[in-house]
Amino acid sequence: SILILGACGQIGTELTYALREKYGDNTIIASDIREGNESLMDSGPFELLDATDYNALEEVVAYYEISEVYLMAAMLSATAEKFPMRAWNLNMNSLFNVLNLAKEKKIDKVFWPSSIAVFGSNTPSENTPQNTIMEPSTVYGISKQSGERWCNYYFNKYGVDVRSIRYPGLISWKTMPGGGTTDYAIEIYHKALTSKTYTCFLEKDTKLPMMFMDDAIRATLLLMESDSEDIKIRSSYNLAAMSFSPEEIADSIQSRIPDFNITYDPDFRQEIADSWPNSIDDSQARIDWGWKSEFDLEKTTAEMLDNLAK
Ligand code: VAH
């Protein structure tokens, strides 16, 4: 069976739903440091679990005969800047726990999310290549870059089947966002429907790589179901769908809600966003395991407004 760590998070929640849909509710064990929303808690087995506690993790893996782990527990970019050592501890020790379980052959396969946050201000910012300069300037980015190096090491040294994707900013409606710099692209839809106005914490021309959650979940399952020998990258794959600025997402909302308006009041997250690329080259993922995005900004706005309006 499959264990999801951080199952109550933005990606974890949707991965849990998708995996339960595909493989059956009782083969997917959701876990997190806290309980999740009702529909998650009602949809199958759940364990309260601290991903940094190796012994507790080992017990759950043995009890449920886990063969695959999706490690979705982490502290994201904005929050990590406020608590650097807590972020490093959570992001890295949870990864070491899962990689070591795989090294000890207690599990067979690992998914671990990286991020466009591994890139820094001197990385080529347009169509950022799979292999390029990476000098991340955020705690979160440093933890993701280091995590990628460890994944690659465990694959090369111990044959651990760990697979990873550098997610862009993810847009979803099933959960509230938590501590990300790209969260403005979620909050803006909620505000468009409730108060028809949004004060954006990034400048209007801050272009960032983004993706609708359905694309991200489909990519994750596609990667995890691919043959191991097709996976040439064991650090983490670039993945892309679209790039837009706050001004552009506001325009796409105004085309459906004409009287929606946006103002800009940048905060500390501007500096984080400025260090990240504008767009990503994901040709290696397309070649190695047939990736192709399906949601552009217009489709994303339609999905977000339709589902949030219900
Ligand atoms: C964050 N949503 O903002 C995450 C993601 C690329 C952004 O890593 O920290």
Short mmCIF file of N, CA, C and O in Angstrom, two decimals, residues 222-309:
data_model
loop_
_atom_site.label_atom_id
_atom_site.label_comp_id
_atom_site.label_asym_id
_atom_site.label_seq_id
_atom_site.Cartn_x
_atom_site.Cartn_y
_atom_site.Cartn_z
N LEU A 222 1.90 10.08 -13.44
CA LEU A 222 2.54 9.63 -14.68
C LEU A 222 4.02 9.28 -14.40
O LEU A 222 4.51 8.22 -14.79
N LEU A 223 4.69 10.14 -13.65
CA LEU A 223 6.11 9.89 -13.31
C LEU A 223 6.24 8.62 -12.46
O LEU A 223 7.07 7.76 -12.72
N MET A 224 5.36 8.48 -11.46
CA MET A 224 5.47 7.34 -10.54
C MET A 224 5.13 6.01 -11.21
O MET A 224 5.57 4.95 -10.77
N GLU A 225 4.36 6.08 -12.30
CA GLU A 225 3.98 4.83 -12.98
C GLU A 225 4.90 4.50 -14.16
O GLU A 225 4.75 3.47 -14.81
N SER A 226 5.87 5.39 -14.43
CA SER A 226 6.78 5.15 -15.57
C SER A 226 7.77 4.04 -15.22
O SER A 226 8.03 3.77 -14.04
N ASP A 227 8.32 3.40 -16.28
CA ASP A 227 9.37 2.39 -16.04
C ASP A 227 10.62 3.09 -15.50
O ASP A 227 11.00 4.15 -16.00
N SER A 228 11.24 2.45 -14.52
CA SER A 228 12.40 3.07 -13.87
C SER A 228 13.49 3.46 -14.87
O SER A 228 14.09 4.53 -14.75
N GLU A 229 13.70 2.60 -15.90
CA GLU A 229 14.80 2.92 -16.82
C GLU A 229 14.48 4.12 -17.72
O GLU A 229 15.38 4.68 -18.35
N ASP A 230 13.22 4.54 -17.77
CA ASP A 230 12.89 5.74 -18.57
C ASP A 230 13.23 7.02 -17.80
O ASP A 230 13.19 8.10 -18.38
N ILE A 231 13.52 6.90 -16.53
CA ILE A 231 13.73 8.10 -15.70
C ILE A 231 15.22 8.42 -15.65
O ILE A 231 15.99 7.79 -14.91
N LYS A 232 15.60 9.39 -16.46
CA LYS A 232 17.01 9.74 -16.60
C LYS A 232 17.47 10.73 -15.52
O LYS A 232 18.65 10.85 -15.24
N ILE A 233 16.53 11.44 -14.94
CA ILE A 233 16.86 12.47 -13.94
C ILE A 233 16.46 11.96 -12.57
O ILE A 233 15.27 11.67 -12.34
N ARG A 234 17.43 11.81 -11.67
CA ARG A 234 17.10 11.36 -10.32
C ARG A 234 17.37 12.46 -9.27
O ARG A 234 17.31 12.16 -8.07
N SER A 235 17.59 13.70 -9.75
CA SER A 235 17.54 14.83 -8.81
C SER A 235 16.08 15.27 -8.81
O SER A 235 15.31 14.85 -7.95
N SER A 236 15.69 16.07 -9.83
CA SER A 236 14.27 16.44 -9.94
C SER A 236 13.98 17.02 -11.32
O SER A 236 14.80 17.76 -11.87
N TYR A 237 12.81 16.67 -11.87
CA TYR A 237 12.44 17.13 -13.22
C TYR A 237 11.83 18.53 -13.22
O TYR A 237 10.92 18.80 -12.44
N ASN A 238 12.32 19.38 -14.16
CA ASN A 238 11.58 20.61 -14.46
C ASN A 238 10.20 20.23 -14.99
O ASN A 238 10.07 19.25 -15.72
N LEU A 239 9.19 21.00 -14.61
CA LEU A 239 7.83 20.77 -15.12
C LEU A 239 7.17 22.13 -15.33
O LEU A 239 7.36 23.04 -14.50
N ALA A 240 6.44 22.28 -16.45
CA ALA A 240 5.84 23.59 -16.75
C ALA A 240 4.45 23.43 -17.35
O ALA A 240 4.10 22.37 -17.87
N ALA A 241 3.66 24.49 -17.26
CA ALA A 241 2.33 24.54 -17.87
C ALA A 241 2.08 25.94 -18.44
O ALA A 241 1.66 26.10 -19.57
N MET A 242 2.30 26.95 -17.58
CA MET A 242 2.05 28.34 -18.00
C MET A 242 2.88 29.27 -17.11
O MET A 242 3.44 28.85 -16.10
N SER A 243 2.99 30.53 -17.56
CA SER A 243 3.60 31.56 -16.72
C SER A 243 2.72 32.79 -16.84
O SER A 243 2.20 33.07 -17.94
N PHE A 244 2.51 33.46 -15.72
CA PHE A 244 1.73 34.71 -15.79
C PHE A 244 2.10 35.62 -14.63
O PHE A 244 2.73 35.20 -13.65
N SER A 245 1.68 36.88 -14.76
CA SER A 245 1.91 37.89 -13.73
C SER A 245 0.59 38.16 -13.02
O SER A 245 -0.48 37.80 -13.55
N PRO A 246 0.63 38.84 -11.86
CA PRO A 246 -0.63 39.19 -11.20
C PRO A 246 -1.58 39.98 -12.12
O PRO A 246 -2.78 39.74 -12.13
N GLU A 247 -1.01 40.86 -12.91
CA GLU A 247 -1.83 41.67 -13.84
C GLU A 247 -2.57 40.75 -14.83
O GLU A 247 -3.74 40.95 -15.13
N GLU A 248 -1.88 39.72 -15.31
CA GLU A 248 -2.48 38.84 -16.32
C GLU A 248 -3.56 37.95 -15.71
O GLU A 248 -4.61 37.72 -16.32
N ILE A 249 -3.35 37.48 -14.48
CA ILE A 249 -4.39 36.65 -13.86
C ILE A 249 -5.59 37.52 -13.50
O ILE A 249 -6.74 37.11 -13.65
N ALA A 250 -5.31 38.76 -13.12
CA ALA A 250 -6.42 39.70 -12.82
C ALA A 250 -7.24 39.96 -14.08
O ALA A 250 -8.48 39.94 -14.05
N ASP A 251 -6.56 40.15 -15.21
CA ASP A 251 -7.27 40.35 -16.49
C ASP A 251 -8.16 39.14 -16.81
O ASP A 251 -9.30 39.30 -17.23
N SER A 252 -7.61 37.93 -16.57
CA SER A 252 -8.40 36.74 -16.92
C SER A 252 -9.63 36.63 -16.00
O SER A 252 -10.68 36.16 -16.41
N ILE A 253 -9.51 37.12 -14.76
CA ILE A 253 -10.67 37.11 -13.85
C ILE A 253 -11.67 38.18 -14.28
O ILE A 253 -12.89 37.94 -14.31
N GLN A 254 -11.14 39.36 -14.67
CA GLN A 254 -12.04 40.46 -15.07
C GLN A 254 -12.86 40.08 -16.31
O GLN A 254 -13.98 40.55 -16.49
N SER A 255 -12.30 39.18 -17.14
CA SER A 255 -13.07 38.80 -18.34
C SER A 255 -14.32 38.00 -17.92
O SER A 255 -15.27 37.87 -18.68
N ARG A 256 -14.33 37.49 -16.67
CA ARG A 256 -15.52 36.78 -16.19
C ARG A 256 -16.25 37.58 -15.11
O ARG A 256 -17.46 37.43 -14.92
N ILE A 257 -15.51 38.40 -14.37
CA ILE A 257 -16.12 39.25 -13.33
C ILE A 257 -15.67 40.68 -13.60
O ILE A 257 -14.65 41.14 -13.07
N PRO A 258 -16.38 41.38 -14.49
CA PRO A 258 -15.91 42.67 -14.99
C PRO A 258 -15.59 43.71 -13.90
O PRO A 258 -14.67 44.50 -14.05
N ASP A 259 -16.36 43.66 -12.78
CA ASP A 259 -16.11 44.71 -11.77
C ASP A 259 -15.10 44.29 -10.71
O ASP A 259 -14.99 44.92 -9.67
N PHE A 260 -14.35 43.21 -11.00
CA PHE A 260 -13.28 42.83 -10.06
C PHE A 260 -12.12 43.81 -10.22
O PHE A 260 -11.75 44.16 -11.35
N ASN A 261 -11.56 44.27 -9.08
CA ASN A 261 -10.34 45.09 -9.26
C ASN A 261 -9.24 44.66 -8.32
O ASN A 261 -9.47 44.02 -7.29
N ILE A 262 -8.02 45.00 -8.70
CA ILE A 262 -6.83 44.56 -7.97
C ILE A 262 -5.96 45.78 -7.67
O ILE A 262 -5.87 46.71 -8.45
N THR A 263 -5.37 45.76 -6.45
CA THR A 263 -4.36 46.77 -6.11
C THR A 263 -3.11 45.99 -5.68
O THR A 263 -3.18 44.79 -5.41
N TYR A 264 -1.97 46.69 -5.65
CA TYR A 264 -0.68 46.01 -5.38
C TYR A 264 -0.02 46.62 -4.16
O TYR A 264 0.12 47.83 -4.05
N ASP A 265 0.37 45.74 -3.22
CA ASP A 265 1.06 46.20 -2.01
C ASP A 265 2.12 45.15 -1.64
O ASP A 265 1.92 44.32 -0.76
N PRO A 266 3.26 45.18 -2.41
CA PRO A 266 4.27 44.13 -2.24
C PRO A 266 4.80 44.05 -0.82
O PRO A 266 4.94 45.06 -0.15
N ASP A 267 5.07 42.82 -0.37
CA ASP A 267 5.68 42.63 0.96
C ASP A 267 6.97 41.81 0.81
O ASP A 267 7.50 41.67 -0.31
N PHE A 268 7.42 41.16 1.89
CA PHE A 268 8.73 40.45 1.87
C PHE A 268 8.75 39.35 0.81
O PHE A 268 9.80 38.88 0.39
N ARG A 269 7.59 38.92 0.36
CA ARG A 269 7.54 37.82 -0.62
C ARG A 269 7.95 38.27 -2.02
O ARG A 269 8.27 37.43 -2.87
N GLN A 270 8.01 39.62 -2.24
CA GLN A 270 8.45 40.12 -3.55
C GLN A 270 9.89 39.68 -3.85
O GLN A 270 10.21 39.22 -4.93
N GLU A 271 10.73 39.78 -2.81
CA GLU A 271 12.15 39.43 -2.97
C GLU A 271 12.30 37.94 -3.28
O GLU A 271 13.11 37.54 -4.12
N ILE A 272 11.45 37.12 -2.66
CA ILE A 272 11.48 35.67 -2.94
C ILE A 272 11.09 35.44 -4.39
O ILE A 272 11.80 34.78 -5.16
N ALA A 273 9.97 36.04 -4.80
CA ALA A 273 9.48 35.84 -6.18
C ALA A 273 10.49 36.34 -7.21
O ALA A 273 10.70 35.72 -8.24
N ASP A 274 11.15 37.46 -6.91
CA ASP A 274 12.12 38.03 -7.86
C ASP A 274 13.32 37.11 -8.07
O ASP A 274 14.01 37.20 -9.09
N SER A 275 13.55 36.20 -7.11
CA SER A 275 14.72 35.31 -7.26
C SER A 275 14.39 34.07 -8.09
O SER A 275 15.27 33.26 -8.39
N TRP A 276 13.12 33.91 -8.44
CA TRP A 276 12.68 32.71 -9.16
C TRP A 276 12.54 32.98 -10.66
O TRP A 276 12.35 34.13 -11.07
N PRO A 277 12.60 31.95 -11.51
CA PRO A 277 12.49 32.14 -12.97
C PRO A 277 11.13 32.68 -13.39
O PRO A 277 10.15 32.59 -12.64
N ASN A 278 11.10 33.16 -14.65
CA ASN A 278 9.82 33.59 -15.25
C ASN A 278 9.14 32.42 -15.94
O ASN A 278 7.92 32.32 -15.96
N SER A 279 9.97 31.54 -16.54
CA SER A 279 9.38 30.39 -17.27
C SER A 279 10.38 29.23 -17.26
O SER A 279 11.58 29.43 -17.06
N ILE A 280 9.87 28.02 -17.46
CA ILE A 280 10.66 26.80 -17.26
C ILE A 280 10.65 25.95 -18.54
O ILE A 280 9.60 25.79 -19.17
N ASP A 281 11.79 25.38 -18.90
CA ASP A 281 11.90 24.43 -20.01
C ASP A 281 11.73 23.01 -19.43
O ASP A 281 12.56 22.55 -18.66
N ASP A 282 10.62 22.35 -19.80
CA ASP A 282 10.37 21.01 -19.27
C ASP A 282 10.49 19.93 -20.36
O ASP A 282 9.87 18.87 -20.29
N SER A 283 11.36 20.20 -21.36
CA SER A 283 11.45 19.26 -22.49
C SER A 283 11.95 17.87 -22.04
O SER A 283 11.54 16.86 -22.58
N GLN A 284 12.78 17.82 -20.98
CA GLN A 284 13.28 16.50 -20.55
C GLN A 284 12.13 15.63 -20.03
O GLN A 284 12.06 14.43 -20.32
N ALA A 285 11.20 16.20 -19.30
CA ALA A 285 10.04 15.44 -18.78
C ALA A 285 9.16 15.00 -19.95
O ALA A 285 8.60 13.90 -19.95
N ARG A 286 9.04 15.83 -20.96
CA ARG A 286 8.24 15.48 -22.14
C ARG A 286 8.87 14.29 -22.87
O ARG A 286 8.18 13.35 -23.26
N ILE A 287 10.20 14.33 -22.98
CA ILE A 287 10.91 13.27 -23.69
C ILE A 287 10.92 11.98 -22.87
O ILE A 287 10.57 10.91 -23.35
N ASP A 288 11.28 12.06 -21.58
CA ASP A 288 11.51 10.85 -20.78
C ASP A 288 10.22 10.13 -20.42
O ASP A 288 10.16 8.90 -20.42
N TRP A 289 9.15 10.86 -20.06
CA TRP A 289 7.94 10.13 -19.61
C TRP A 289 6.65 10.76 -20.13
O TRP A 289 5.58 10.60 -19.55
N GLY A 290 6.76 11.43 -21.31
CA GLY A 290 5.56 11.82 -22.06
C GLY A 290 4.71 12.89 -21.42
O GLY A 290 3.50 12.94 -21.64
N TRP A 291 5.31 13.76 -20.64
CA TRP A 291 4.56 14.83 -19.99
C TRP A 291 3.98 15.79 -21.02
O TRP A 291 4.63 16.12 -22.03
N LYS A 292 2.75 16.30 -20.78
CA LYS A 292 2.17 17.39 -21.58
C LYS A 292 1.11 18.06 -20.73
O LYS A 292 0.20 17.39 -20.21
N SER A 293 1.23 19.39 -20.57
CA SER A 293 0.25 20.10 -19.73
C SER A 293 -1.07 20.25 -20.47
O SER A 293 -1.14 20.18 -21.69
N GLU A 294 -2.17 20.45 -19.69
CA GLU A 294 -3.50 20.61 -20.32
C GLU A 294 -4.20 21.91 -19.94
O GLU A 294 -5.13 22.34 -20.58
N PHE A 295 -3.77 22.55 -18.80
CA PHE A 295 -4.48 23.74 -18.33
C PHE A 295 -3.68 25.01 -18.58
O PHE A 295 -2.59 25.18 -18.03
N ASP A 296 -4.28 25.91 -19.37
CA ASP A 296 -3.69 27.25 -19.52
C ASP A 296 -4.41 28.19 -18.56
O ASP A 296 -5.27 27.76 -17.78
N LEU A 297 -4.09 29.49 -18.61
CA LEU A 297 -4.65 30.43 -17.63
C LEU A 297 -6.17 30.54 -17.77
O LEU A 297 -6.89 30.53 -16.77
N GLU A 298 -6.64 30.58 -19.00
CA GLU A 298 -8.09 30.75 -19.21
C GLU A 298 -8.86 29.56 -18.62
O GLU A 298 -9.83 29.72 -17.87
N LYS A 299 -8.36 28.34 -18.89
CA LYS A 299 -9.04 27.13 -18.36
C LYS A 299 -8.94 27.10 -16.84
O LYS A 299 -9.88 26.71 -16.14
N THR A 300 -7.78 27.53 -16.32
CA THR A 300 -7.58 27.53 -14.87
C THR A 300 -8.55 28.48 -14.19
O THR A 300 -9.21 28.14 -13.21
N THR A 301 -8.70 29.68 -14.77
CA THR A 301 -9.61 30.67 -14.19
C THR A 301 -11.04 30.15 -14.21
O THR A 301 -11.78 30.25 -13.23
N ALA A 302 -11.42 29.50 -15.31
CA ALA A 302 -12.78 28.94 -15.41
C ALA A 302 -12.98 27.87 -14.32
O ALA A 302 -13.98 27.90 -13.59
N GLU A 303 -12.03 26.95 -14.19
CA GLU A 303 -12.15 25.88 -13.17
C GLU A 303 -12.21 26.46 -11.76
O GLU A 303 -13.03 26.04 -10.94
N MET A 304 -11.33 27.43 -11.49
CA MET A 304 -11.26 27.98 -10.13
C MET A 304 -12.55 28.71 -9.77
O MET A 304 -13.16 28.45 -8.72
N LEU A 305 -13.02 29.58 -10.68
CA LEU A 305 -14.23 30.37 -10.36
C LEU A 305 -15.46 29.47 -10.30
O LEU A 305 -16.28 29.56 -9.40
N ASP A 306 -15.56 28.49 -11.24
CA ASP A 306 -16.73 27.60 -11.23
C ASP A 306 -16.78 26.79 -9.93
O ASP A 306 -17.83 26.68 -9.29
N ASN A 307 -15.65 26.23 -9.52
CA ASN A 307 -15.64 25.35 -8.33
C ASN A 307 -15.73 26.12 -7.02
O ASN A 307 -16.37 25.66 -6.07
N LEU A 308 -15.13 27.30 -6.99
CA LEU A 308 -15.20 28.08 -5.74
C LEU A 308 -16.58 28.71 -5.57
O LEU A 308 -17.04 28.92 -4.46
N ALA A 309 -17.24 28.94 -6.69
CA ALA A 309 -18.58 29.56 -6.61
C ALA A 309 -19.60 28.58 -6.00
O ALA A 309 -20.56 28.98 -5.36
#
